[in-house]
Short mmCIF file of C-alpha atoms in Angstrom, two decimals:
data_model
loop_
_atom_site.label_atom_id
_atom_site.label_comp_id
_atom_site.label_asym_id
_atom_site.label_seq_id
_atom_site.Cartn_x
_atom_site.Cartn_y
_atom_site.Cartn_z
CA MET A 1 122.33 69.60 111.68
CA LYS A 2 119.64 67.80 113.42
CA MET A 3 119.77 64.19 113.15
CA ALA A 4 117.32 61.49 114.63
CA VAL A 5 115.70 58.24 114.78
CA PHE A 6 112.16 58.04 115.51
CA ASP A 7 111.45 55.57 118.71
CA ALA A 8 107.97 55.68 120.05
CA SER A 9 104.76 54.30 118.83
CA ILE A 10 103.44 57.51 117.51
CA VAL A 11 100.90 57.51 114.53
CA PHE A 12 100.74 61.26 113.56
CA ALA A 13 96.82 61.55 113.05
CA GLY A 14 96.19 65.19 113.11
CA VAL A 15 95.60 68.20 114.85
CA ALA A 16 95.50 67.47 118.49
CA ALA A 17 92.05 68.80 119.60
CA ALA A 18 92.27 67.73 123.44
CA ALA A 19 89.06 70.14 124.51
CA ALA A 20 87.42 73.43 123.73
CA ALA A 21 88.89 75.99 121.30
CA SER A 22 89.18 79.67 121.65
CA VAL A 23 91.08 82.38 119.49
CA ASP A 24 94.17 83.63 121.47
CA HIS A 25 94.69 87.12 120.35
CA HIS A 26 97.54 87.81 122.58
CA HIS A 27 99.76 85.61 120.15
CA GLY A 28 98.45 87.18 117.28
CA ALA A 29 96.06 86.70 114.93
CA GLY A 30 95.55 83.45 112.90
CA LEU A 31 97.26 81.15 115.70
CA LEU A 32 94.75 78.66 116.95
CA ALA A 33 94.56 78.31 120.89
CA LEU A 34 93.31 75.09 122.03
CA LYS A 35 92.85 74.50 125.83
CA SER A 36 95.09 71.62 127.05
CA ARG A 37 95.33 70.01 130.27
CA ALA A 38 98.26 70.95 132.42
CA HIS A 39 101.15 68.53 132.34
CA SER A 40 101.97 67.85 135.89
CA SER A 41 105.49 66.23 134.60
CA VAL A 42 107.16 64.48 132.39
CA ALA A 43 110.21 62.86 133.71
CA VAL A 44 111.75 61.46 130.16
CA ALA A 45 111.97 65.55 129.14
CA ARG A 46 113.52 66.54 132.48
CA ARG A 47 111.06 69.52 132.55
CA HIS A 48 107.91 70.49 134.28
CA TYR A 49 104.96 72.12 132.57
CA HIS A 50 102.60 74.17 134.40
CA GLN A 51 100.37 75.86 131.63
CA SER A 52 96.78 75.92 131.43
CA GLU A 53 96.75 76.53 127.59
CA ALA A 54 98.57 75.54 124.66
CA LEU A 55 98.83 76.86 120.76
CA PHE A 56 98.28 74.52 118.00
CA GLY A 57 99.96 76.65 115.35
CA ASP A 58 98.25 79.00 112.64
CA THR A 59 94.94 78.04 111.24
CA GLU A 60 96.28 77.96 107.72
CA CYS A 61 99.19 75.50 108.93
CA PRO A 62 98.10 73.90 111.94
CA CYS A 63 100.19 71.47 114.11
CA ILE A 64 99.73 67.72 113.76
CA GLY A 65 100.25 64.92 116.03
CA PHE A 66 98.71 63.46 119.54
CA ASP A 67 98.92 65.84 122.49
CA ASN A 68 99.04 64.94 126.37
CA ILE A 69 100.45 61.24 126.04
CA ASP A 70 103.07 59.51 128.31
CA GLY A 71 106.08 58.23 126.94
CA GLU A 72 109.39 59.31 125.06
CA THR A 73 110.77 59.87 121.67
CA THR A 74 114.38 59.16 121.26
CA VAL A 75 116.20 61.91 119.01
CA VAL A 76 119.35 60.67 118.13
CA LEU A 77 121.96 63.59 117.40
CA GLU A 78 124.51 63.91 114.55
CA ASN A 79 127.31 62.96 117.22
CA ASP A 80 124.99 59.68 118.25
CA GLU A 81 124.19 60.99 121.46
CA GLN A 82 120.38 60.35 122.25
CA ILE A 83 118.04 62.36 123.77
CA SER A 84 114.66 61.84 125.43
CA TYR A 85 111.99 64.19 124.27
CA PRO A 86 108.23 63.70 125.47
CA ALA A 87 106.20 61.06 123.69
CA ASP A 88 103.95 64.37 122.08
CA LEU A 89 106.93 65.97 120.69
CA GLY A 90 106.09 68.64 118.13
CA ALA A 91 102.35 68.02 118.58
CA ARG A 92 101.74 72.01 120.00
CA CYS A 93 103.69 74.88 119.77
CA GLU A 94 106.33 74.56 122.54
CA LYS A 95 109.99 75.63 123.09
CA TRP A 96 110.65 71.66 122.63
CA ASP A 97 114.48 72.07 122.71
CA ASP A 98 115.09 74.42 125.52
CA GLY A 99 116.75 72.47 128.39
CA VAL A 100 116.61 69.17 126.74
CA HIS A 101 118.99 69.37 123.86
CA PRO A 102 122.46 69.45 125.17
CA GLY A 103 123.12 72.84 123.28
CA CYS A 104 120.33 74.35 125.17
CA LYS A 105 121.29 74.04 128.87
CA GLU A 106 122.87 76.39 130.93
CA GLY A 107 126.68 77.22 130.11
CA GLU A 108 126.25 76.16 126.50
CA THR A 109 125.66 77.58 123.14
CA PRO A 110 123.25 79.09 122.21
CA GLY A 111 122.06 77.95 126.01
CA LEU A 112 118.95 77.97 127.83
CA GLY A 113 116.08 80.51 126.48
CA ASN A 114 118.73 81.57 123.80
CA GLY A 115 118.63 81.60 120.31
CA TRP A 116 116.86 78.39 118.51
CA CYS A 117 116.84 77.24 121.82
CA GLY A 118 113.82 79.78 122.74
CA GLN A 119 111.93 79.63 120.09
CA GLN A 120 108.39 77.47 119.78
CA TRP A 121 107.89 74.97 116.96
CA CYS A 122 105.80 72.18 116.25
CA PHE A 123 105.41 69.41 113.36
CA VAL A 124 102.99 70.14 110.38
CA ASP A 125 101.39 68.65 107.12
CA SER A 126 103.40 70.20 104.22
CA CYS A 127 100.15 69.70 102.28
CA ASN A 128 98.39 71.57 104.66
CA CYS A 129 100.51 74.97 105.51
CA ASN A 130 99.50 77.70 103.37
CA ILE A 131 101.64 80.52 105.19
CA PRO A 132 104.48 82.61 103.60
CA VAL A 133 107.55 80.71 105.46
CA MET A 134 107.55 77.28 103.84
CA PRO A 135 108.00 74.34 106.53
CA LYS A 136 111.38 72.18 106.58
CA VAL A 137 111.33 68.43 106.58
CA SER A 138 112.18 67.08 110.46
CA GLU A 139 115.45 65.32 111.16
CA TYR A 140 114.29 64.64 114.68
CA VAL A 141 111.94 61.86 113.02
CA PRO A 142 113.37 61.18 109.87
CA ASP A 143 111.73 57.74 109.49
CA ALA A 144 108.38 59.13 110.64
CA ARG A 145 105.51 59.43 107.99
CA TYR A 146 102.32 61.59 108.22
CA ARG A 147 99.73 60.14 105.27
CA GLY A 148 102.55 58.55 103.53
CA ARG A 149 104.72 61.79 103.67
CA PRO A 150 107.79 62.86 105.85
CA ILE A 151 107.02 64.69 108.91
CA PHE A 152 107.96 68.52 108.35
CA PHE A 153 108.16 71.13 111.01
CA SER A 154 107.77 74.94 111.56
CA TYR A 155 108.72 77.67 113.73
CA ALA A 156 106.64 80.09 111.63
CA THR A 157 103.30 78.65 112.58
CA CYS A 158 103.79 78.98 116.39
CA GLY A 159 104.89 82.71 115.69
CA GLY A 160 108.65 81.57 116.68
CA GLU A 161 111.71 82.24 114.46
CA ASP A 162 113.74 79.73 112.65
CA MET A 163 117.50 80.05 114.03
CA TRP A 164 118.26 76.76 113.73
CA THR A 165 117.76 75.94 109.78
CA LYS A 166 120.27 77.58 107.51
CA GLU A 167 118.33 80.20 105.48
CA LEU A 168 116.62 78.48 102.56
CA PRO A 169 116.09 80.00 99.40
CA GLN A 170 112.93 82.37 99.24
CA VAL A 171 110.39 80.85 97.02
CA GLY A 172 107.55 83.30 96.50
CA THR A 173 104.49 83.93 98.59
CA ALA A 174 102.27 81.12 99.82
CA GLY A 175 99.56 81.71 96.86
CA CYS A 176 102.07 81.83 94.26
CA ARG A 177 105.28 79.72 94.62
CA CYS A 178 108.26 79.99 92.49
CA ILE A 179 108.93 77.13 89.80
CA GLY A 180 112.22 76.03 88.63
CA PHE A 181 115.15 74.40 90.43
CA ASP A 182 117.79 75.71 92.71
CA ASN A 183 121.68 75.31 93.07
CA VAL A 184 122.10 74.02 89.69
CA PRO A 185 125.36 74.24 88.31
CA GLY A 186 126.03 75.72 84.85
CA THR A 187 124.82 78.68 82.78
CA THR A 188 121.47 79.66 80.87
CA GLU A 189 122.07 81.69 77.56
CA VAL A 190 119.42 84.60 77.75
CA THR A 191 119.22 86.90 74.46
CA ILE A 192 118.90 90.19 75.66
CA ASP A 193 116.78 92.68 73.37
CA SER A 194 116.25 96.30 74.47
CA GLN A 195 116.04 99.60 72.45
CA PHE A 196 118.85 100.93 75.02
CA LEU A 197 121.40 98.57 73.76
CA GLY A 198 121.08 98.97 69.86
CA ALA A 199 121.73 95.28 69.14
CA LYS A 200 120.81 91.78 70.96
CA GLN A 201 123.45 90.54 73.05
CA VAL A 202 123.46 87.07 74.36
CA ILE A 203 124.23 86.95 78.30
CA PRO A 204 124.79 83.78 80.44
CA TYR A 205 122.93 83.92 83.26
CA PRO A 206 123.08 81.06 86.27
CA ALA A 207 121.34 77.76 84.98
CA GLU A 208 119.14 78.20 88.18
CA ILE A 209 117.73 81.51 86.81
CA GLY A 210 114.23 82.28 88.10
CA GLY A 211 114.23 79.16 90.43
CA THR A 212 114.06 81.23 93.55
CA CYS A 213 113.36 84.90 94.31
CA GLN A 214 116.64 87.03 93.80
CA ALA A 215 117.52 89.99 91.77
CA TRP A 216 118.70 88.06 88.58
CA ASP A 217 119.58 90.85 86.60
CA LYS A 218 121.84 92.81 88.96
CA ASP A 219 125.50 92.86 87.77
CA LEU A 220 124.30 90.54 84.72
CA HIS A 221 122.28 92.53 82.72
CA PRO A 222 124.04 94.88 80.41
CA LEU A 223 122.20 98.09 81.82
CA CYS A 224 122.85 96.63 85.61
CA LYS A 225 126.29 97.06 85.15
CA LYS A 226 126.54 101.06 85.97
CA GLY A 227 126.65 100.86 89.77
CA LYS A 228 124.69 103.36 91.55
CA ASN A 229 123.40 104.81 87.94
CA SER A 230 121.74 101.17 87.21
CA PRO A 231 117.76 101.23 87.00
CA SER A 232 115.84 100.33 89.93
CA TRP A 233 114.59 97.26 88.43
CA CYS A 234 118.08 95.83 88.76
CA LYS A 235 117.72 95.10 92.23
CA GLN A 236 114.38 93.85 92.15
CA ARG A 237 113.75 90.27 93.21
CA TRP A 238 111.47 88.18 91.00
CA CYS A 239 111.25 84.39 89.89
CA TYR A 240 109.38 82.32 87.62
CA VAL A 241 106.03 81.05 88.49
CA ASP A 242 103.22 78.96 87.36
CA PRO A 243 100.44 81.16 86.25
CA CYS A 244 97.72 78.86 86.49
CA SER A 245 98.86 78.57 90.59
CA CYS A 246 98.96 82.32 91.23
CA SER A 247 96.34 84.28 93.00
CA LEU A 248 98.14 87.47 93.05
CA LYS A 249 96.84 91.26 92.31
CA ASP A 250 99.43 91.76 89.87
CA ILE A 251 99.00 89.07 87.15
CA PRO A 252 102.41 87.28 85.97
CA LYS A 253 103.92 88.71 82.47
CA VAL A 254 105.32 86.14 79.86
CA THR A 255 109.04 86.24 79.65
CA MET A 256 111.17 87.65 77.20
CA TYR A 257 114.40 86.19 78.22
CA LEU A 258 113.61 82.53 77.44
CA PRO A 259 110.76 83.01 74.87
CA GLU A 260 110.61 79.57 73.40
CA ALA A 261 110.64 78.04 77.04
CA THR A 262 107.37 76.31 78.16
CA PHE A 263 106.52 75.06 81.86
CA THR A 264 104.06 72.13 81.71
CA GLY A 265 102.96 73.17 78.07
CA LYS A 266 102.32 76.64 79.23
CA SER A 267 104.74 79.84 78.33
CA LEU A 268 107.37 80.67 81.17
CA TYR A 269 105.77 83.45 83.27
CA TYR A 270 107.99 85.40 85.78
CA SER A 271 106.41 87.89 88.68
CA TYR A 272 108.15 90.34 91.00
CA GLU A 273 105.48 90.31 93.10
CA THR A 274 105.81 87.20 94.76
CA CYS A 275 108.93 88.07 95.51
CA GLY A 276 108.12 91.20 97.34
CA GLY A 277 109.62 92.99 94.49
CA ASN A 278 108.17 96.03 92.53
CA ASP A 279 107.90 95.78 88.50
CA THR A 280 109.29 98.94 87.20
CA PHE A 281 111.08 96.47 84.08
CA THR A 282 108.13 95.42 82.07
CA THR A 283 106.61 98.69 81.28
CA ILE A 284 109.74 99.99 79.71
CA HIS A 285 111.98 97.20 78.74
CA ASN A 286 108.76 94.58 77.79
CA LYS A 287 107.04 96.72 75.38
CA GLU A 288 105.44 93.25 74.01
CA ALA A 289 104.32 91.99 77.36
CA CYS A 290 100.53 91.33 77.20
CA VAL A 291 99.72 93.92 79.95
CA ASN A 292 101.24 96.76 78.06
CA GLN A 293 98.65 96.22 75.52
CA GLN A 294 95.98 98.62 76.13
CA THR A 295 93.00 97.56 73.34
CA LYS A 296 91.76 94.67 71.71
CA GLU A 297 93.30 94.85 68.74
CA ASP A 298 96.62 95.73 69.70
CA CYS A 299 96.33 92.45 72.44
CA GLU A 300 95.34 90.02 69.78
CA VAL A 301 97.97 91.04 67.17
CA ILE A 302 100.71 89.76 69.48
CA LYS A 303 101.94 86.04 68.33
CA VAL A 304 104.74 83.67 69.87
CA SER A 305 107.33 84.07 67.49
CA PHE A 306 108.62 80.14 67.44
CA THR A 307 105.08 78.89 66.93
CA GLY A 308 102.73 81.62 65.69
CA ASN A 309 100.08 81.12 68.43
CA ASP A 310 98.41 83.75 70.37
CA LYS A 311 100.77 84.88 73.03
CA CYS A 312 97.81 87.33 74.65
CA ALA A 313 94.17 87.16 74.97
CA TRP A 314 91.53 89.61 75.61
CA THR A 315 89.51 88.97 78.75
CA GLY A 316 86.89 92.17 77.68
CA SER A 317 88.70 94.82 80.08
CA LYS A 318 92.68 94.05 79.74
CA CYS A 319 95.06 91.96 77.95
CA VAL A 320 96.75 89.01 79.52
CA GLY A 321 98.72 86.08 78.71
CA ALA A 322 96.62 83.77 76.42
CA GLU A 323 97.11 80.54 78.89
CA LEU A 324 95.50 82.68 81.66
CA VAL A 325 92.24 82.66 79.56
CA ASP A 326 92.31 79.52 77.21
CA HIS A 327 94.19 77.19 79.65
CA PRO A 328 91.35 74.78 81.86
CA LEU A 329 93.69 75.05 84.96
CA CYS A 330 93.61 78.75 84.82
CA GLU A 331 90.08 79.36 84.98
CA LYS A 332 90.52 80.83 88.52
CA VAL A 333 93.08 83.43 87.93
CA VAL A 334 91.21 85.28 85.09
CA GLY A 335 87.53 84.56 84.43
CA LYS A 336 87.40 82.11 81.20
CA GLY A 337 85.39 83.55 78.54
CA GLY A 338 86.11 87.40 79.28
CA GLU A 339 85.24 88.17 82.61
CA ASP A 340 86.17 91.20 83.99
CA GLU A 341 87.41 92.06 87.41
CA ASP A 342 83.62 92.15 89.07
CA ASP A 343 83.03 88.79 87.87
CA LYS A 344 86.53 87.59 89.32
CA ASN A 345 85.47 88.82 92.79
CA GLY A 346 81.74 87.49 92.41
CA ALA A 347 80.39 90.76 91.85
CA GLY A 348 79.14 89.94 88.12
CA ALA A 349 77.17 86.61 89.30
CA PHE A 350 75.19 88.83 92.12
CA ALA A 351 74.25 91.47 89.32
CA ARG A 352 73.07 88.80 87.27
CA LEU A 353 70.47 87.48 89.91
CA ALA A 354 68.45 90.79 89.16
CA VAL A 355 66.40 88.49 86.77
CA VAL A 356 64.82 86.86 89.74
CA PRO A 357 62.51 88.70 92.05
CA ALA A 358 64.85 89.92 94.99
CA ALA A 359 62.33 89.21 97.48
CA LEU A 360 62.46 85.46 96.54
CA VAL A 361 65.86 85.33 96.39
CA ALA A 362 66.14 86.87 99.90
CA ALA A 363 64.09 84.19 101.15
CA ALA A 364 66.42 81.44 99.57
CA ALA A 365 69.37 82.97 100.87
CA ALA A 366 68.27 83.84 104.11
CA ALA A 367 67.30 79.91 104.73
CA LEU A 368 70.52 78.61 103.41
CA ALA A 369 72.27 81.14 105.46
CA ALA A 370 70.72 80.19 108.65
CA GLU A 371 71.76 76.64 107.96
CA GLN A 372 75.53 77.32 107.07
CA GLY A 373 75.60 79.61 110.15
CA ILE A 374 75.01 77.20 112.86
CA LEU A 375 77.97 74.77 111.39
CA ARG A 376 80.08 74.38 114.43
CA CYS A 377 82.07 71.88 116.23
CA ARG A 378 80.36 69.18 118.57
CA SER A 379 81.77 70.69 121.47
CA ARG A 380 79.13 73.56 120.60
CA GLN A 381 82.03 76.24 120.64
CA MET A 382 83.63 77.58 117.73
CA HIS A 383 86.81 75.85 116.21
CA PRO A 384 88.31 77.39 113.03
CA LEU A 385 89.07 74.06 111.49
CA CYS A 386 85.92 72.39 112.47
CA GLU A 387 83.31 75.01 111.07
CA LYS A 388 82.44 72.82 107.83
CA VAL A 389 82.53 69.16 109.36
CA VAL A 390 79.70 69.01 111.91
CA GLY A 391 76.78 71.23 113.09
CA LYS A 392 76.06 72.62 116.24
CA GLY A 393 73.25 71.53 118.83
CA GLY A 394 73.72 67.88 117.42
CA GLU A 395 72.33 68.03 114.01
CA ASP A 396 71.47 64.71 112.73
CA GLU A 397 73.46 63.05 109.53
CA ASP A 398 70.85 64.93 107.35
CA ASP A 399 71.90 68.26 108.48
CA LYS A 400 75.70 67.15 108.14
CA ASN A 401 74.87 66.20 104.62
CA GLY A 402 73.03 69.07 103.87
CA ALA A 403 69.80 67.47 103.37
CA GLY A 404 68.30 69.26 106.37
CA ALA A 405 68.61 72.58 105.19
CA PHE A 406 66.89 71.79 101.85
CA ALA A 407 63.99 70.41 103.82
CA ARG A 408 63.71 73.41 105.75
CA LEU A 409 63.43 75.39 102.55
CA ALA A 410 60.27 73.79 102.02
CA VAL A 411 58.22 76.75 103.83
CA VAL A 412 59.51 78.82 100.23
CA PRO A 413 57.49 77.66 97.04
CA ALA A 414 59.47 74.95 95.43
CA ALA A 415 59.23 76.36 92.28
CA LEU A 416 60.37 79.64 93.53
CA VAL A 417 63.40 78.06 95.16
CA ALA A 418 64.26 76.24 91.98
CA ALA A 419 64.43 79.59 89.90
CA ALA A 420 66.73 81.17 92.86
CA ALA A 421 68.71 78.38 92.81
CA ALA A 422 69.17 77.99 89.23
CA ALA A 423 70.33 81.76 89.09
CA LEU A 424 72.70 81.07 91.77
CA ALA A 425 74.30 77.91 90.27
CA ALA A 426 74.59 80.28 86.83
#
């Protein structure tokens, strides 16, 4: 277990941007490669750097901290042994432990270049890390804070594999995390009502049911006790999710296991897709699932048994859980007010622009596109993280605030621009 005391005057202030940016395709799509000056030597780390380029993580989960600074960070291991790491520890993707940690030296286990010693990692902001593999709290710098929060580290953002940390429960994809608790003792009573059982059965599931991605029904559901003859869904992984925070193609469904349970005032929803599972359960066994209702009449007749409230809502093209249409936090999941798939993808908005002459819209859109197309870093080279911050070529404050764009639109008659802008805004 990694234990440490942070003993360097370092403020983790963001992604190290020491020089010009370029995308390093040799390290995989999404990895951010920034040119970094070569390190001649770092005595406290007892190793040398002769690299001309450093990686600063996936653009969806960039590294944080100051790169290329002198000094040291003292890491105290579990046995109280103190190890000196470079002051810029974790600021870029690096095999930080290789040759430095006692277990990462020749003759040790796993040894130099082996196992976790040979994997790259860096520190990251847990609130700015949208990759499938979640970062973990660093025990190397347990007292350090970044924007008031503990420091996290990630191997995955550097294209590495975490061989150090014990396997954590899988909690769904980045766009649809599981909810609930893990490692909770006790049981949760689940009432199983299936046409294939004849009578209802109350089955004690683990108290943590649905809190992480697992095949919760395997060997527990009455129909899943037939060994090799059990249905395919018995082995599929699923978990409970917040439908308003779920951006998946397959919309989550209201659970039939805990029909009276709620999460932040909403019905409890489950998802197989977020766990990489295939939902072969809902169509056959959850007959009253909203997604199984093919008409508006069938959709709107289903009620929540213990409240009498609507369980489902019709979007105009399909039936989904009522919260996905009516709850203000769910507007981005399924369009509010019955928008169909075209609306969700933005196609409906452009279709409605037909009321504005195409030529006028094109003129306004072209001016806006030209303005947006030059948003780049001050370095005048594209940096994936800086596109929305400043303009290329030294734009002034008006440009940075967007005023320049509207000023240049003066070449288009104001009344026509207003009409196009109103349609776009709608």
